[in-house]
XYZ file of C-alpha atoms in Angstrom:
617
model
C -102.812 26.143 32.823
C -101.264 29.023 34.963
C -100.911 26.756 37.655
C -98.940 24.563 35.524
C -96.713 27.349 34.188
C -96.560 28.363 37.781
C -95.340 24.870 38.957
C -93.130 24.736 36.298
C -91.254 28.336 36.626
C -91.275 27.339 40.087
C -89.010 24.220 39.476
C -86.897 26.394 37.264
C -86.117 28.527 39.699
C -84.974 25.633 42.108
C -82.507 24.337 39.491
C -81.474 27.384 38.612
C -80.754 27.608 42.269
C -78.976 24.388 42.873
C -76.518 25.153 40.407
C -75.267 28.320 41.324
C -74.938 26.747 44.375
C -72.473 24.369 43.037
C -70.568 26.840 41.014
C -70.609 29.032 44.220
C -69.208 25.805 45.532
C -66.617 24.935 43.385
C -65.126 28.901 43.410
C -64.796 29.286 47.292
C -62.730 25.734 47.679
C -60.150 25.795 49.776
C -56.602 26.026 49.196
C -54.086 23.577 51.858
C -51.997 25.702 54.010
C -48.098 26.396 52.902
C -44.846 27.422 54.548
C -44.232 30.862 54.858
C -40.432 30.418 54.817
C -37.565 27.828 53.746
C -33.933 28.120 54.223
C -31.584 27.578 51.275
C -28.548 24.839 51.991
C -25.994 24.191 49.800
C -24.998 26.336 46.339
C -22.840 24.858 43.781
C -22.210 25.635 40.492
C -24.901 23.070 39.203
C -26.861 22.275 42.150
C -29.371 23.909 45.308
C -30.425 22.985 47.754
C -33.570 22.959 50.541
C -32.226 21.958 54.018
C -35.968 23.643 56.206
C -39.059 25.191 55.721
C -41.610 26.511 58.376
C -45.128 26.913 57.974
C -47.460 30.328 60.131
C -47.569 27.757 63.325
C -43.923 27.092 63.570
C -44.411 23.701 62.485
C -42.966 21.570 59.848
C -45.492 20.089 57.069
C -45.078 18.667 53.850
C -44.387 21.134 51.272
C -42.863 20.822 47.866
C -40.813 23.009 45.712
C -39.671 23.985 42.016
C -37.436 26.012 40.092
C -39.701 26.579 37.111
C -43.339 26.604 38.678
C -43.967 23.714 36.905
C -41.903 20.658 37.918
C -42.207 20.169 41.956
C -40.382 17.977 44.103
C -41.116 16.459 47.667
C -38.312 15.008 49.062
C -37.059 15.609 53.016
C -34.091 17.589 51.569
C -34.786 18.889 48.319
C -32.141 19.267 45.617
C -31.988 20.835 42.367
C -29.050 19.744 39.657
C -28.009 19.685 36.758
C -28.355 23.469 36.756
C -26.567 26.074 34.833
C -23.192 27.817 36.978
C -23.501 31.678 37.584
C -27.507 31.711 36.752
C -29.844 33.178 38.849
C -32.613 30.870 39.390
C -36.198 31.416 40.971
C -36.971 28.687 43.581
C -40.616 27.856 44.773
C -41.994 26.691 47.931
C -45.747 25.599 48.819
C -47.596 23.506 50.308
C -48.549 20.352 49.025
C -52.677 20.110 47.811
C -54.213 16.641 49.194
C -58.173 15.841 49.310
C -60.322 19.008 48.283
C -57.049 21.746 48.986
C -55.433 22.896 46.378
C -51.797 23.479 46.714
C -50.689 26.701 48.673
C -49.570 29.931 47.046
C -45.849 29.844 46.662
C -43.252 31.452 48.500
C -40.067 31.977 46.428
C -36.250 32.949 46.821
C -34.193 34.243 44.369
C -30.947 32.184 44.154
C -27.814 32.712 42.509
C -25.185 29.264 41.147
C -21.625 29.840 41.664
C -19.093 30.366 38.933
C -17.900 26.254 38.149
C -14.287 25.927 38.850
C -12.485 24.283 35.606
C -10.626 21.366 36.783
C -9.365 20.615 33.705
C -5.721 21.511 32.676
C -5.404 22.681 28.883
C -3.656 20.069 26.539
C -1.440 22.174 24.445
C 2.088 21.142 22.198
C 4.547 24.101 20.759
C 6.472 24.525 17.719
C 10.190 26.275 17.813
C 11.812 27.987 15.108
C 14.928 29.650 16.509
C 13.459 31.207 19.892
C 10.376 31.961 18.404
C 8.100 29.512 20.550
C 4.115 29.076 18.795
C 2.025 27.460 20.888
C -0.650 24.885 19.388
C -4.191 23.714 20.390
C -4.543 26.808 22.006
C -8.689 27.784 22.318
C -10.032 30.777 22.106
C -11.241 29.894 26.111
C -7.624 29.669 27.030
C -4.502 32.841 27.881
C -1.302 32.689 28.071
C 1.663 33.740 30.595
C 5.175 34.055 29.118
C 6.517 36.091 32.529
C 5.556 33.322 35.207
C 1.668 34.070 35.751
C 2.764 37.975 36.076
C 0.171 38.595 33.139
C -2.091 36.519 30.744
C -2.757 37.080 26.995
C -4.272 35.960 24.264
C -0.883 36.051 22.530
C 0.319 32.726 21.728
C 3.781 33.634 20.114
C 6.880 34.340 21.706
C 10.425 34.969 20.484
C 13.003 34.500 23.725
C 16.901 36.124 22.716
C 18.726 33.588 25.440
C 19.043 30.197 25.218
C 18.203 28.287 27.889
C 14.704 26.390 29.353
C 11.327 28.559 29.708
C 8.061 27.714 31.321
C 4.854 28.607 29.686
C 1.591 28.874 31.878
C -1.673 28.147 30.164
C -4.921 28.442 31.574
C -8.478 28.566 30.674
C -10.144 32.168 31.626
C -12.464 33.783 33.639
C -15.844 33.603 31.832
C -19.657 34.469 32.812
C -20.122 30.669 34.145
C -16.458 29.923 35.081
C -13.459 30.848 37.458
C -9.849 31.127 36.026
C -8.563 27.751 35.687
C -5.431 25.816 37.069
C -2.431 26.961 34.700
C -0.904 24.024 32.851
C 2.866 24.501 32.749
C 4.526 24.184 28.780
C 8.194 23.625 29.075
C 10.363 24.849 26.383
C 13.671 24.939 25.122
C 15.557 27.584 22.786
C 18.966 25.714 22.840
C 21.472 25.262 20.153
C 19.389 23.268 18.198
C 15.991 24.163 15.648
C 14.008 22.939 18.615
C 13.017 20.917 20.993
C 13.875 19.548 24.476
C 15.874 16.487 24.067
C 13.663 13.855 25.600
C 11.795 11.005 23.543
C 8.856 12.991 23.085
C 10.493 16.226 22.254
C 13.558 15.380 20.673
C 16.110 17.912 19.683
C 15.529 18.964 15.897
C 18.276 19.169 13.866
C 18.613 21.389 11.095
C 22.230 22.193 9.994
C 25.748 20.457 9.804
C 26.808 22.862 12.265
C 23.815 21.885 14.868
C 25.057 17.909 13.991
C 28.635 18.865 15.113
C 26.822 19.773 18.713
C 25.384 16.356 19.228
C 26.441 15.058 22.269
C 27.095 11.748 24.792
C 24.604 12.839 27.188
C 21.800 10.068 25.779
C 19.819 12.355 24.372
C 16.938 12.037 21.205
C 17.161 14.079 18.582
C 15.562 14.212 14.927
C 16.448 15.521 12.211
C 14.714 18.259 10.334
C 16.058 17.936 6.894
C 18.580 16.583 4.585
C 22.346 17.150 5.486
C 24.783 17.722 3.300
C 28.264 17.600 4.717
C 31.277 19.907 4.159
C 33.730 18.822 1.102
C 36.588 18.420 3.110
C 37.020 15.220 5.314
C 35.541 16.038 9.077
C 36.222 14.039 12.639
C 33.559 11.610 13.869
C 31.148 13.584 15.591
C 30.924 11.904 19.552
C 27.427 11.265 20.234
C 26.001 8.360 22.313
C 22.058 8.480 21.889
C 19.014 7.921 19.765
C 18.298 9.931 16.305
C 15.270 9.366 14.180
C 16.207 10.078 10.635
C 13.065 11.598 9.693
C 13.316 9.976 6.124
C 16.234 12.084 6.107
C 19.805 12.220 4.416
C 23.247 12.432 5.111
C 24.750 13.399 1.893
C 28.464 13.190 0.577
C 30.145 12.348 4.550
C 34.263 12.342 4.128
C 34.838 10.993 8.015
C 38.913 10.385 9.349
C 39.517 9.336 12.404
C 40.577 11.501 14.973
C 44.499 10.917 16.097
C 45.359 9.472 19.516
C 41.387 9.136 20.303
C 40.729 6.988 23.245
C 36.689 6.126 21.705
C 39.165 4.670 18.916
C 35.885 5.407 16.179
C 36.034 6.156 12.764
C 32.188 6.594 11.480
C 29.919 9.698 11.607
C 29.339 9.201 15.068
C 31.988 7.858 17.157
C 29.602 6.419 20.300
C 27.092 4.040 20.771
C 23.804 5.181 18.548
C 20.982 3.740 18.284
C 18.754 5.504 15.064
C 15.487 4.566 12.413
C 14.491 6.003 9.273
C 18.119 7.429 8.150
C 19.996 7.320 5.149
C 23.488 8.532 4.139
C 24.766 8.685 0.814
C 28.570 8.644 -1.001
C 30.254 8.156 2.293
C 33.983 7.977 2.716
C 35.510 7.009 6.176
C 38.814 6.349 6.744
C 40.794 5.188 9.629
C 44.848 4.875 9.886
C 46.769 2.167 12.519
C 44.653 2.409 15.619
C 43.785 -0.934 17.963
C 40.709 -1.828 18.170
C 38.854 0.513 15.678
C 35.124 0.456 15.818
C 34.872 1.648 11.948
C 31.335 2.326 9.857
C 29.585 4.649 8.122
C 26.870 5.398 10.140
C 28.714 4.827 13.399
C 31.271 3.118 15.086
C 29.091 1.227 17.356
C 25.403 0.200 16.864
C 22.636 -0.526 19.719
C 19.492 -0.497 17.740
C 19.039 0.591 13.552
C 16.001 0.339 11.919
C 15.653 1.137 8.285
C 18.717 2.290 8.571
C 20.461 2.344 4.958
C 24.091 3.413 3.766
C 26.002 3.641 0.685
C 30.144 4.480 0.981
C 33.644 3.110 1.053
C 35.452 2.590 3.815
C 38.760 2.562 3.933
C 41.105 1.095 6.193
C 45.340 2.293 6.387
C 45.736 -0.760 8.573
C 43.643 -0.387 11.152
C 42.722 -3.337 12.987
C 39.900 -3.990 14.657
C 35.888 -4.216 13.670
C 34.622 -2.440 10.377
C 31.010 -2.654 9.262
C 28.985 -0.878 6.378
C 26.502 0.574 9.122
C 28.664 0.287 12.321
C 31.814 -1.633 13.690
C 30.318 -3.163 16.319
C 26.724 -4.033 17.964
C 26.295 -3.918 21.972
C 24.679 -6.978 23.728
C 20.930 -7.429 22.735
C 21.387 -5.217 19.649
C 19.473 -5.133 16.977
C 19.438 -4.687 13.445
C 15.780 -4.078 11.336
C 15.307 -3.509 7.683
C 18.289 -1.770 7.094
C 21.061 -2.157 4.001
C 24.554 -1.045 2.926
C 26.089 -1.016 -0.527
C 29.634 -0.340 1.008
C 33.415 -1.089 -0.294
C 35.694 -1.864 1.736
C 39.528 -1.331 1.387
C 42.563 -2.798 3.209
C 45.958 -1.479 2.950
C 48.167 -3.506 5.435
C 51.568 -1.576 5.298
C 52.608 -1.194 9.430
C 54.293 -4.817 8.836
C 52.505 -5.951 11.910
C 50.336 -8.320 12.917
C 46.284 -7.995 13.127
C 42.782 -9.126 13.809
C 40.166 -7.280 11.334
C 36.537 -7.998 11.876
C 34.949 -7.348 8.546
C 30.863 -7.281 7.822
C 28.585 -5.621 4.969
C 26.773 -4.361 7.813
C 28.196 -5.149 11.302
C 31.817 -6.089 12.069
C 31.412 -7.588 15.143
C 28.060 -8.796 17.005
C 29.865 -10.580 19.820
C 26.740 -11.143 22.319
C 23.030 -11.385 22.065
C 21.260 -9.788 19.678
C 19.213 -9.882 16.122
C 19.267 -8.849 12.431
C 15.985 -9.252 10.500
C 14.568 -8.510 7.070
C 18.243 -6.370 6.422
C 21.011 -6.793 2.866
C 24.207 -5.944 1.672
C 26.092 -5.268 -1.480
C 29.836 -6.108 0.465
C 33.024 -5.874 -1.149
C 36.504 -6.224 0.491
C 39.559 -5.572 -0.918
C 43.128 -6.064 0.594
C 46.747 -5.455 -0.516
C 49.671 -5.554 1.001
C 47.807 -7.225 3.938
C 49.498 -7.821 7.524
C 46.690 -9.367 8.719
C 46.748 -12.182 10.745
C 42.717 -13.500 11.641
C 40.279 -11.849 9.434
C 36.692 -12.641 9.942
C 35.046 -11.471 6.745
C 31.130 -11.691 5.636
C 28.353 -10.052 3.756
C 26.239 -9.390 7.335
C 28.886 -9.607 10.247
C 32.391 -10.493 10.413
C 31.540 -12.651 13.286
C 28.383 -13.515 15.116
C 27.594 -14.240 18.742
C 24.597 -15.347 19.932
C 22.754 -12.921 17.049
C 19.537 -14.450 15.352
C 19.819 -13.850 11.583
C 16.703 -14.097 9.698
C 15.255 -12.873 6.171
C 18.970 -11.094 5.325
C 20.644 -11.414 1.712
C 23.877 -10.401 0.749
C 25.995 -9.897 -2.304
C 29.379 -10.542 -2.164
C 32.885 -9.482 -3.963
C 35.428 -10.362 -1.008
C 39.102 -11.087 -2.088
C 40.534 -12.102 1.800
C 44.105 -12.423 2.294
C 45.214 -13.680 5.867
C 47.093 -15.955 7.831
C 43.919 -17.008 8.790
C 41.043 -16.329 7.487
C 36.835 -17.138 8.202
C 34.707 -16.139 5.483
C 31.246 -16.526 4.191
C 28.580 -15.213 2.263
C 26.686 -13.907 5.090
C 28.841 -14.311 8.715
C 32.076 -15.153 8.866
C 32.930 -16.753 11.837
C 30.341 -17.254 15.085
C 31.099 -17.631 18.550
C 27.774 -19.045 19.808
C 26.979 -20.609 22.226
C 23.882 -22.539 23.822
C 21.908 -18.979 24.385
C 20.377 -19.734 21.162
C 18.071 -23.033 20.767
C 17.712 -24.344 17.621
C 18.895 -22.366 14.281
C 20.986 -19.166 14.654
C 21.119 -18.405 10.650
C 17.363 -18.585 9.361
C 16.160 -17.922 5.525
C 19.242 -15.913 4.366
C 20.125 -15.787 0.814
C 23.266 -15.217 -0.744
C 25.554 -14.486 -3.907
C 28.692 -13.254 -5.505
C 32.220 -14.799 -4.979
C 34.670 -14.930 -2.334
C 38.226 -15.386 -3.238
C 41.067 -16.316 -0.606
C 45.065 -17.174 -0.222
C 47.317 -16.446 2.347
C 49.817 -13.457 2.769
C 53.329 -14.254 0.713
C 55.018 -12.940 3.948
C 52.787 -15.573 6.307
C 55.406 -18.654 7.528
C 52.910 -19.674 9.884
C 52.580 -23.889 9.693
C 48.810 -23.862 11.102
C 47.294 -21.162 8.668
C 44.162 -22.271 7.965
C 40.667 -20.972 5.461
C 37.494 -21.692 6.684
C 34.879 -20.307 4.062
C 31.432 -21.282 3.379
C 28.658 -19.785 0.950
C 26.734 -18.922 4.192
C 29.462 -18.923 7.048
C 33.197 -19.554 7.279
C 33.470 -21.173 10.449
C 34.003 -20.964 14.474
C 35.006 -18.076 16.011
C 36.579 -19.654 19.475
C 34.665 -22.680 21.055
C 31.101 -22.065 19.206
C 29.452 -22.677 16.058
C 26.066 -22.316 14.862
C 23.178 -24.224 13.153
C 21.518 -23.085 9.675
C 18.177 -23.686 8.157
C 16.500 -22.557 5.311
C 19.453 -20.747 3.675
C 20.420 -20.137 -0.132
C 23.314 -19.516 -1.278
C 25.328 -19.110 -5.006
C 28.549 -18.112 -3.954
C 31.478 -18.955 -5.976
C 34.724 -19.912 -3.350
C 37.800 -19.913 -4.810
C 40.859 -20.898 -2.175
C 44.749 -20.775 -3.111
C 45.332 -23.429 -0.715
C 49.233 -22.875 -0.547
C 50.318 -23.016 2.611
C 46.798 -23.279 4.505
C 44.884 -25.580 6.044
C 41.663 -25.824 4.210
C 38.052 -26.440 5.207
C 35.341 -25.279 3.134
C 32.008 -26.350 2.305
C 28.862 -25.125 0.128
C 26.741 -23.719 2.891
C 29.820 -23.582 6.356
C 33.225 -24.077 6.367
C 33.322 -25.731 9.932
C 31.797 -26.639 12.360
C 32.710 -27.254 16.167
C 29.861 -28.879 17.746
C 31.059 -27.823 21.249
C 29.632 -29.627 24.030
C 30.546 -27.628 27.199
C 27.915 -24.424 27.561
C 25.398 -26.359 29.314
C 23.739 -28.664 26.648
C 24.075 -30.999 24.306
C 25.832 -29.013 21.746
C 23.854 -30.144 18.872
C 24.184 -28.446 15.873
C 22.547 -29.053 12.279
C 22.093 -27.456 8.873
C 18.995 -28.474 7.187
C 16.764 -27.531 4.063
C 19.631 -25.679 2.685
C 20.559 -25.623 -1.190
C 23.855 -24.351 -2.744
C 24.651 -23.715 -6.449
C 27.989 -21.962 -6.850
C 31.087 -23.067 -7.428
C 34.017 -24.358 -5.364
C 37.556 -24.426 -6.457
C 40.297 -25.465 -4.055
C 43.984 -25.752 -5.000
C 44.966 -27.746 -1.532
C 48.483 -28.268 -0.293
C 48.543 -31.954 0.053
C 51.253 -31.478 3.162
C 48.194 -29.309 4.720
C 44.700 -30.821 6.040
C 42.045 -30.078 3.872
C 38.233 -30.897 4.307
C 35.809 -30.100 1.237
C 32.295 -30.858 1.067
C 29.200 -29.877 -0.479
C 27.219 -28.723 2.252
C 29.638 -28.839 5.622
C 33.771 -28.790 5.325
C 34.859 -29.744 8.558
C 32.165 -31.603 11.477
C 34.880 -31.378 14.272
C 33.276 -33.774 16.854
C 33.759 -33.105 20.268
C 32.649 -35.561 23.693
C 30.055 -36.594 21.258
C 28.431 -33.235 19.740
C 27.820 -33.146 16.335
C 26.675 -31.145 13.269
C 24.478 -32.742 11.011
C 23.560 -32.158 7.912
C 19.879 -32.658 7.236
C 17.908 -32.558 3.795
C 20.527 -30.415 2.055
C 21.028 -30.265 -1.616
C 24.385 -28.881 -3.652
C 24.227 -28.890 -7.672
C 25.834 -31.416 -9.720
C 29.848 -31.034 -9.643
C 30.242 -27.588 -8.269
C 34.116 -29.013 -8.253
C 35.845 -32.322 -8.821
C 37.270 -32.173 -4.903
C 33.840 -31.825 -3.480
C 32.601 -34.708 -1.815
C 28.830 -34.679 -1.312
C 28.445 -36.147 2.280
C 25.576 -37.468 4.170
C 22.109 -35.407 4.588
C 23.092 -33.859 1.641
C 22.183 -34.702 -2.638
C 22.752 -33.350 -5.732
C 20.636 -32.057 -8.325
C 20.722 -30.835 -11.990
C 20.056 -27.615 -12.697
C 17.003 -28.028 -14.623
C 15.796 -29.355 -11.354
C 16.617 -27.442 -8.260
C 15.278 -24.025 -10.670
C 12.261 -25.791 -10.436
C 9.192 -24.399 -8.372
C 7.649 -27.823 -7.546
C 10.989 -29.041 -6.564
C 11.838 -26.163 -4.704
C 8.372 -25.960 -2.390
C 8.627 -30.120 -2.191
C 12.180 -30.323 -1.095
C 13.277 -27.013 0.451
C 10.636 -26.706 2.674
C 10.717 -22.731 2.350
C 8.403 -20.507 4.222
C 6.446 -18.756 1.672
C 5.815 -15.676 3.517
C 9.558 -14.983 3.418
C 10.645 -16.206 0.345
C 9.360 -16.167 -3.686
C 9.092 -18.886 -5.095
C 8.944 -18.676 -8.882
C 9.491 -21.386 -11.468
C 13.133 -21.085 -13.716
C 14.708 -19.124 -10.825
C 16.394 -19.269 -6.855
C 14.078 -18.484 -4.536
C 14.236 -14.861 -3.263
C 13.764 -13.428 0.050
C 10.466 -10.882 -0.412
């Protein structure tokens, strides 16, 4: 037995034995050998980096390295990013463990980030009351330099006492992980006006009748701030050739004369070209005495562009001769007219005893050229006594069209024309285009009211003549135009004594001119009229009355024809319903059915409901 415990303590003491010797083992191994230097490269703001290392024996190994002890790297040029700016970071070198070494005991380097440079210029607007300059989207990481970069604030307000252009220099600051930034430069204006600088972006704002007087023919934008309401006694047209935005503004109570011996020869609120939106003016009275040439409107004596644009007025002519409009006398090549309106009378007393051209339009007198008026009205009416006209174009849109596309306009109509001779309709009346435009000129225009016409008792003239038409009068020199899709209830009532009449339901004449370089085609089609036409002719006179076209003057083979056109029953017992055209009861063309079947209306423009005319929407 006590050899067996002997035997067996024996054993013991051999395990017991062996594993010590492993533990003994497992504490001494060995750790791999490391560099005892490395050499920083390259600081930024968010990165560092390891360009060498070195281990006792001069030579290069492989070693890897960290910024946090925990996360190593082992690349031939190490580089940290991603990394805070302005941080102090520590940076760990060993040497890599392989086999039975561990890894080496680090070395390590403090290293600093640099302050990040701010690239970025700040994005800041300003406001302007009277010199006193507020700067917006300013950040509590920005300052500010009124004195040229002399000194930065926090201050973001600044009154100037002279008027004239500053620069403001923003700039983000100096912080713990950035530099001072770039300064952004503000430009500023304290000028004669609320504010701004006079550009598109930064318009001049307008506050004051006295601040409108200042506007100018330098081409400049400006916007109003507020509604202006002008002086009680009458003023001179203020010259100003440039671009206004309205601002959903008004001009209230305008009393505008014409300034005396002018060479601009204006007689509106603004005497220069204008182009303007989102404006209205309100119980305006212009008036212009014997000049040549007048550009006379409201709004201004000659338009480029006017969008929802809308006026309200008489105007008031001591024979003047020339172009007269509700918004403008006259609209420049490739004008254009958008949603606007005018409820304007107009008033002619002819008493110089000479003779005149007067270019009369519920919105635009003349629109010689190119151009376009869309989705726009007018309540016209046009008186004249005494009259020494000789041509007058009168019509609820334009006295006379060029080469204008008309589309979606209605206007009412009270025009009582006397003239030697005279081209009127319910929305142009005469046209001068030519082939610029292909296919119709006129387009879904509706309109109504009356137009009544004889000639001057002191006219002699043999050739007088009356074109009139419940949509257009006739030619203006070698061009007329086509029409499609037009409505119109216009009661025409011609003295006839003395003139040479032509007159129909939807154009007066036509003059299918084939020399611009086509075919000179021209039609009317899908056109309905429902007024009333009564013509006392002068049988020694030539007289042309239709329903739908007066006059189709044929020339080297161009025509106008008239194409699926409709006139009510016996709107006169001298109307002769012509070819392309039919007549319909009442009871009929009211109808929806008929209308939609027959008409051929586009539905997004018009309404179409049953017992009435279709109306533009």
């Amino acid at each position: 037995m006590k050899i067996k415990l002997v035997l067996c303590a024996a054993l013991a003491a051999i395990v017991c034995a062996c594993a010590g010797s492993a533990a003994c083992f497992m504490l001494e191994k060995k750790k791999a050998d490391g560099p005892v230097d490395f050499t920083i490269g390259e600081v930024t703001d968010t990165t560092i980096e390891i360009v060498d290392w070195v281990y006792a024996d001069g030579e290069t190994y492989r070693a890897e390295f960290s910024i946090d002890g925990e996360n190593w790297i082992e690349e031939s040029t190490p580089k940290f990013t991603g990394l805070i700016s302005n941080t102090e970071y520590t940076v760990y070198g060993r040497g890599h463990g392989w086999g039975d070494l561990l890894p080496s005991d680090p070395v390590t380097k403090m290293v600093r980030t640099l302050r990040s440079v701010n690239t970025n210029l700040p994005e800041v607007d300003y406001a302007q009351e009277r010199g006193k300059i507020t700067l917006t989207g300013i950040t509590p990481e920005m300052e500010v330099s009124f004195d040229n970069g002399e000194t930065y604030s926090d201050i973001y307000e600044h009154t100037y006492t002279q008027k004239g252009e500053y620069e403001i220099l923003v700039r983000y600051k100096l912080s713990d992980r950035c530099f001072e930034g770039e300064p952004a430069t503000v430009k500023v204006q304290y000028s004669d006006f609320f504010g701004g600088l006079g550009t598109e972006g930064k318009p001049y704002i307008v506050s004051s009748y006295e601040e409108l007087r200042l506007l100018n023919d330098k081409s400049n934008y400006y916007k109003l701030l507020n509604d202006i309401t002008f002086p009680a006694e009458e003023c001179l047209p203020v010259k100003f050739t440039g671009t206004l935005d309205g601002n959903g503004k008004k001009f209230i109570s305008p009393k505008i004369k014409n300034a005396e011996n002018s060479s601009d020869n204006g007689a509106a609120i603004f005497s220069g070209t204008v182009s303007a939106k989102n404006l209205t003016v309100e119980n305006a009275v212009i008036t212009s005495s014997a000049i040549i040439n007048a550009r006379i409107g409201i709004l201004a004596s000659t338009a480029d562009t006017l969008i929802n644009c809308n006026v309200s007025g008489e105007v008031i002519l001591n024979g003047a001769e020339g172009y007269c409009g509700g918004l403008a006398g006259y609209l420049v090549y490739g004008g254009e007219i958008q949603n606007s309106s005018a409820d304007v009378s107009i008033k002619y007393d002819g008493n110089s005893g000479s003779y005149k051209d007067l270019f009369a339009g519920g919105l635009i007198g003349l629109c010689y050229y190119t151009g376009e008026i869309s989705n726009s009205s007018a309540n016209m009416s046009l008186r004249m006594t005494n009259s020494d006209i000789g041509r007058l174009y009168a019509g609820g849109i334009t006295g006379s069209k060029g080469d204008v596309l008309m589309s979606g306009c209605s206007a009412e109509v009270d025009i009582y024309a006397c003239a030697s001779d005279a081209y009127v309709g319910g929305i142009a009346g005469g046209s001068n285009d030519t082939e610029q435009l292909k296919g119709a000129a006129i387009v879904n225009c509706f309109a109504c009211g009356q137009i009544v016409v004889q000639k001057p008792a002191s006219s002699n003239h043999s050739s007088d003549l009356c074109h009139a038409g419940g949509i257009i009068g006739g030619r203006f020199s070698n061009g007329s135009c086509s029409v499609s899709g037009c409505v119109s209830s216009v009661d025409i009532s011609i003295d006839g004594t003395g003139l040479n009449v032509k007159c129909g339901g939807i154009m007066g004449d036509a003059y299918a001119y084939s020399g611009h370089g086509d075919t000179g085609e021209r039609f009317i089609e899908n056109c309905l009229y429902t007024g009333n036409i009564a013509v006392n002719t002068d049988s020694e006179k030539y007289n042309y009355i239709q329903a739908i076209l007066g006059s189709n003057y044929d020339n080297n083979g161009a025509t106008c024809e008239v194409k699926n056109c409709f006139i009510k029953t016996q709107p006169s017992p001298d109307v002769v319903t012509e070819s392309g055209a039919a007549a319909v009861e009442e009871e009929t063309y009211l109808s929806a059915s008929w209308q939609r079947e027959n008409l051929k209306l586009d539905e997004t423009v018009w309404t179409i409901a049953e017992g009435e005319l279709p109306k533009l929407k």
